[in-house]
Short mmCIF file of C-alpha atoms and ligand atoms in Angstrom, two decimals:
data_model
loop_
_atom_site.label_atom_id
_atom_site.label_comp_id
_atom_site.label_asym_id
_atom_site.label_seq_id
_atom_site.Cartn_x
_atom_site.Cartn_y
_atom_site.Cartn_z
CA MET A 1 99.33 172.52 73.08
CA PRO A 2 99.00 171.33 69.49
CA MET A 3 95.66 170.02 68.28
CA ASN A 4 95.89 166.22 68.32
CA ILE A 5 93.15 164.02 66.94
CA ALA A 6 93.29 160.23 67.24
CA ILE A 7 91.77 157.82 64.70
CA ASP A 8 91.94 154.09 65.28
CA GLY A 9 90.27 151.18 63.58
CA PRO A 10 90.75 147.81 61.91
CA VAL A 11 92.27 146.99 58.53
CA GLY A 12 90.59 148.63 55.56
CA ALA A 13 88.33 150.95 57.55
CA GLY A 14 89.55 153.75 55.28
CA LYS A 15 91.48 155.47 58.09
CA SER A 16 94.28 156.69 55.85
CA SER A 17 92.25 158.16 53.02
CA ILE A 18 89.59 159.57 55.35
CA ALA A 19 92.28 161.02 57.63
CA ASP A 20 93.97 162.63 54.62
CA GLN A 21 90.75 164.38 53.66
CA VAL A 22 89.84 165.41 57.22
CA ALA A 23 93.36 166.78 57.79
CA ALA A 24 93.15 168.75 54.53
CA ARG A 25 89.79 170.23 55.58
CA LEU A 26 91.22 171.21 58.98
CA ARG A 27 94.53 172.34 57.44
CA ILE A 28 96.57 170.16 59.76
CA LEU A 29 99.05 167.30 59.11
CA HIS A 30 98.10 163.63 58.96
CA LEU A 31 100.47 161.11 60.54
CA ASP A 32 99.94 157.55 59.30
CA THR A 33 101.61 155.53 62.05
CA GLY A 34 101.05 152.22 60.25
CA ALA A 35 103.57 153.43 57.66
CA MET A 36 106.26 153.51 60.37
CA TYR A 37 105.62 149.87 61.35
CA ARG A 38 105.55 149.01 57.64
CA ALA A 39 108.95 150.66 57.05
CA LEU A 40 110.43 148.61 59.89
CA ALA A 41 108.80 145.48 58.45
CA LEU A 42 110.43 146.23 55.07
CA GLN A 43 113.84 146.44 56.73
CA VAL A 44 113.18 143.18 58.58
CA LEU A 45 112.29 141.47 55.28
CA ARG A 46 115.28 143.02 53.51
CA GLU A 47 117.58 141.59 56.19
CA GLY A 48 115.97 138.18 55.83
CA ILE A 49 114.79 138.26 59.46
CA ASP A 50 111.75 136.18 60.47
CA PRO A 51 109.15 138.76 61.69
CA GLY A 52 108.25 136.24 64.40
CA ASP A 53 111.82 136.30 65.81
CA GLU A 54 111.36 138.82 68.65
CA ALA A 55 115.04 139.29 69.51
CA ALA A 56 116.15 139.75 65.90
CA VAL A 57 113.25 142.12 65.10
CA CYS A 58 113.92 144.24 68.20
CA ASP A 59 117.61 144.43 67.34
CA CYS A 60 116.69 145.52 63.83
CA CYS A 61 114.27 148.10 65.25
CA GLU A 62 117.02 149.65 67.36
CA ARG A 63 119.23 150.02 64.32
CA ALA A 64 116.58 150.97 61.77
CA ASP A 65 116.35 154.63 60.91
CA VAL A 66 112.63 155.15 60.28
CA ALA A 67 111.50 158.74 59.80
CA VAL A 68 108.67 160.72 58.30
CA ARG A 69 108.75 164.02 56.53
CA TYR A 70 106.12 166.15 54.85
CA GLU A 71 106.24 167.24 51.22
CA ASP A 72 103.51 169.68 50.22
CA GLY A 73 101.57 168.51 53.28
CA ALA A 74 101.81 164.81 52.32
CA GLN A 75 103.67 162.26 54.46
CA ARG A 76 106.73 160.56 52.99
CA THR A 77 108.09 157.60 54.96
CA LEU A 78 111.85 157.21 55.02
CA LEU A 79 114.01 154.18 55.80
CA PHE A 80 117.66 155.12 56.23
CA GLY A 81 116.81 158.24 54.21
CA GLU A 82 115.27 156.26 51.31
CA ASP A 83 111.69 157.19 50.45
CA VAL A 84 109.88 153.86 50.82
CA SER A 85 106.34 155.27 50.78
CA GLY A 86 105.39 153.17 47.73
CA LEU A 87 107.38 150.02 48.63
CA ILE A 88 105.58 149.47 51.95
CA ARG A 89 102.12 148.87 50.45
CA THR A 90 102.52 145.22 49.44
CA GLY A 91 100.63 142.32 51.02
CA GLU A 92 103.93 140.83 52.22
CA VAL A 93 104.85 144.04 54.07
CA SER A 94 101.31 144.34 55.51
CA ALA A 95 101.50 140.87 57.05
CA ALA A 96 105.04 141.46 58.35
CA ALA A 97 104.07 144.88 59.80
CA SER A 98 101.28 143.29 61.79
CA ARG A 99 103.71 140.70 63.15
CA VAL A 100 106.63 143.03 64.01
CA SER A 101 104.24 145.50 65.67
CA SER A 102 103.31 142.85 68.23
CA TRP A 103 106.71 143.05 69.95
CA PRO A 104 106.65 145.34 73.05
CA ALA A 105 110.11 146.86 72.46
CA VAL A 106 109.16 147.78 68.91
CA ARG A 107 105.96 149.41 70.12
CA ALA A 108 107.76 151.35 72.87
CA ARG A 109 110.17 152.83 70.35
CA MET A 110 107.48 153.68 67.79
CA VAL A 111 105.13 155.18 70.40
CA ARG A 112 107.94 157.49 71.63
CA ALA A 113 108.69 158.64 68.08
CA GLN A 114 105.00 159.24 67.37
CA GLN A 115 104.47 161.20 70.58
CA ALA A 116 107.47 163.40 69.71
CA LEU A 117 105.98 164.11 66.27
CA ALA A 118 102.54 164.83 67.74
CA ALA A 119 104.04 167.36 70.15
CA GLN A 120 105.47 169.39 67.30
CA ALA A 121 102.40 170.28 65.25
CA ASP A 122 98.63 170.10 64.93
CA MET A 123 98.08 166.56 63.71
CA LEU A 124 95.52 163.94 63.00
CA ILE A 125 97.11 160.61 63.81
CA ASP A 126 95.81 157.26 62.64
CA GLY A 127 96.74 153.79 63.79
CA ARG A 128 95.67 151.07 66.20
CA ASP A 129 96.72 152.38 69.64
CA ILE A 130 96.49 156.13 69.19
CA GLY A 131 93.49 156.72 71.46
CA THR A 132 94.57 154.10 73.96
CA ARG A 133 98.33 154.78 74.15
CA VAL A 134 100.02 157.33 71.87
CA LEU A 135 97.54 160.14 72.56
CA GLU A 136 95.82 158.80 75.65
CA HIS A 137 94.64 162.32 76.53
CA ALA A 138 93.62 163.52 73.07
CA PRO A 139 90.44 165.61 73.27
CA VAL A 140 89.07 163.96 70.12
CA LYS A 141 89.21 160.22 69.51
CA ILE A 142 87.49 158.42 66.68
CA TYR A 143 87.10 154.67 66.25
CA LEU A 144 86.43 154.16 62.55
CA THR A 145 85.13 150.80 61.45
CA ALA A 146 82.81 148.94 59.06
CA THR A 147 81.84 145.29 58.76
CA ALA A 148 84.66 142.97 57.69
CA GLU A 149 82.77 142.10 54.51
CA GLU A 150 82.36 145.75 53.52
CA ARG A 151 86.01 146.55 54.31
CA ALA A 152 87.13 143.56 52.27
CA ARG A 153 84.81 144.53 49.41
CA ARG A 154 86.29 148.05 49.30
CA ARG A 155 89.84 146.72 49.37
CA TYR A 156 89.03 144.15 46.69
CA MET A 157 87.62 146.89 44.40
CA GLN A 158 90.67 149.12 44.98
CA GLN A 159 93.01 146.25 44.15
CA LEU A 160 91.03 145.36 41.02
CA GLU A 161 91.43 148.96 39.82
CA ARG A 162 95.18 148.54 40.16
CA GLY A 163 95.04 145.28 38.16
CA ASP A 164 95.49 143.07 41.25
CA MET A 165 93.25 140.03 40.71
CA THR A 166 93.41 138.62 44.27
CA PRO A 167 90.01 136.95 44.86
CA TYR A 168 87.56 138.56 47.31
CA GLU A 169 87.62 135.50 49.58
CA GLN A 170 91.39 135.79 49.99
CA VAL A 171 91.18 139.54 50.66
CA LEU A 172 88.59 138.86 53.36
CA ARG A 173 90.66 136.02 54.86
CA GLU A 174 93.85 138.13 55.04
CA LEU A 175 91.96 141.11 56.49
CA ASN A 176 90.44 138.93 59.22
CA ALA A 177 93.81 137.33 60.00
CA ARG A 178 95.53 140.71 60.38
CA ASP A 179 92.69 142.10 62.54
CA ALA A 180 92.84 139.02 64.76
CA GLN A 181 96.58 139.50 65.22
CA ASP A 182 96.28 143.27 65.87
CA MET A 183 93.42 142.75 68.35
CA SER A 184 94.91 139.83 70.28
CA ARG A 185 98.52 140.91 70.87
CA ALA A 186 99.45 141.38 74.51
CA THR A 187 100.71 144.97 74.25
CA ASP A 188 98.27 147.70 73.27
CA PRO A 189 95.98 145.61 71.10
CA LEU A 190 93.53 147.40 68.83
CA ARG A 191 90.40 148.34 70.75
CA GLN A 192 88.05 151.25 70.96
CA ALA A 193 89.13 153.71 73.67
CA GLU A 194 86.39 154.28 76.24
CA ASP A 195 86.15 157.94 75.30
CA ALA A 196 86.31 157.40 71.51
CA VAL A 197 83.39 158.17 69.23
CA LEU A 198 82.40 155.16 67.13
CA VAL A 199 81.95 155.90 63.42
CA ASP A 200 80.62 152.89 61.53
CA SER A 201 81.07 153.66 57.84
CA THR A 202 79.42 150.48 56.51
CA GLU A 203 76.46 152.41 55.10
CA MET A 204 78.22 155.75 54.60
CA THR A 205 79.93 157.40 51.62
CA PRO A 206 83.52 158.64 52.16
CA GLN A 207 82.18 162.21 52.03
CA GLN A 208 79.69 161.47 54.82
CA VAL A 209 82.46 159.96 56.95
CA VAL A 210 84.69 163.01 56.42
CA ASP A 211 81.82 165.40 57.24
CA THR A 212 80.94 163.39 60.37
CA ILE A 213 84.51 163.48 61.69
CA VAL A 214 85.03 167.18 60.87
CA ALA A 215 81.79 167.91 62.76
CA ILE A 216 83.05 165.93 65.80
CA VAL A 217 86.34 167.88 65.75
CA GLU A 218 84.58 171.22 65.40
CA GLU A 219 82.30 170.35 68.29
CA ALA A 220 85.36 169.76 70.47
CA TYR A 221 87.65 172.53 69.25
CA GLY A 222 85.22 175.04 67.76
CA LYS A 223 85.00 175.78 64.04
CA GLN A 224 88.45 175.76 62.37
O1 DC B 1 97.40 150.91 59.34
P1 DC B 1 98.27 149.87 58.58
O2 DC B 1 97.45 148.78 57.97
O3 DC B 1 99.18 150.53 57.59
O4 DC B 1 99.21 149.21 59.72
C1 DC B 1 100.06 148.16 59.44
C2 DC B 1 100.22 147.29 60.68
O5 DC B 1 100.92 148.04 61.68
C3 DC B 1 98.90 146.88 61.34
O6 DC B 1 98.53 145.58 60.91
C4 DC B 1 99.18 146.91 62.81
C5 DC B 1 100.36 147.80 62.97
N1 DC B 1 100.06 149.09 63.61
C6 DC B 1 100.07 149.13 64.98
O7 DC B 1 100.24 148.08 65.63
N2 DC B 1 99.88 150.30 65.63
C7 DC B 1 99.68 151.43 64.96
N3 DC B 1 99.52 152.58 65.62
C8 DC B 1 99.63 151.41 63.54
C9 DC B 1 99.81 150.20 62.90
#
């Protein structure tokens, strides 16, 4: 059985960058499942489909060829073979990804693909429904969060560094809107699995978060 570690949490909890560092420390792969929903959302937008149109989105999902591959240990996300890893990080794609991921047929397809990937290799998998659906029986589950204000502040600072001047209030508003959507959808909404360990990073440095999660994994699996 491959080593599978689940990390869930709300927008901007740092799941992706923390998971990257934890995976590197453990010398396993990191699967960012949000990137798969984002790639589908990009295709939906490219086809001019309304992300709220369930039938059209599900039809698009059946046709869309979304895949991941690893280059030097880093995930690349492919849409019909095109590397879209950079193109899926816009605000427009984020909002559309949250919307398209609410449709049950989309989730069923993505969950199957993610479970197939998880069965192939030792992996740390981050998303919203990993501990509650994709890896229901994972021996290690983490729920990584921080206050909405702190998550928005971190995102705002990151965006400023990239020259994106979106005001803090707007960043906070969009983050809260996406969390509300991800937590209130009918199918597999974001929630902490009963057997997940809560890591609240509000007052922690990234290094402390990484060390905490590595310690939780080593406790479960023994020192790597
Ligand atoms: O983690 P992220 O922000 O890149 O995810 C983008 C959207 O995809 C998120 O708003 C909700 C959805 N998502 C999901 O429903 N289930 C997952 N396992 C991962 C992401």
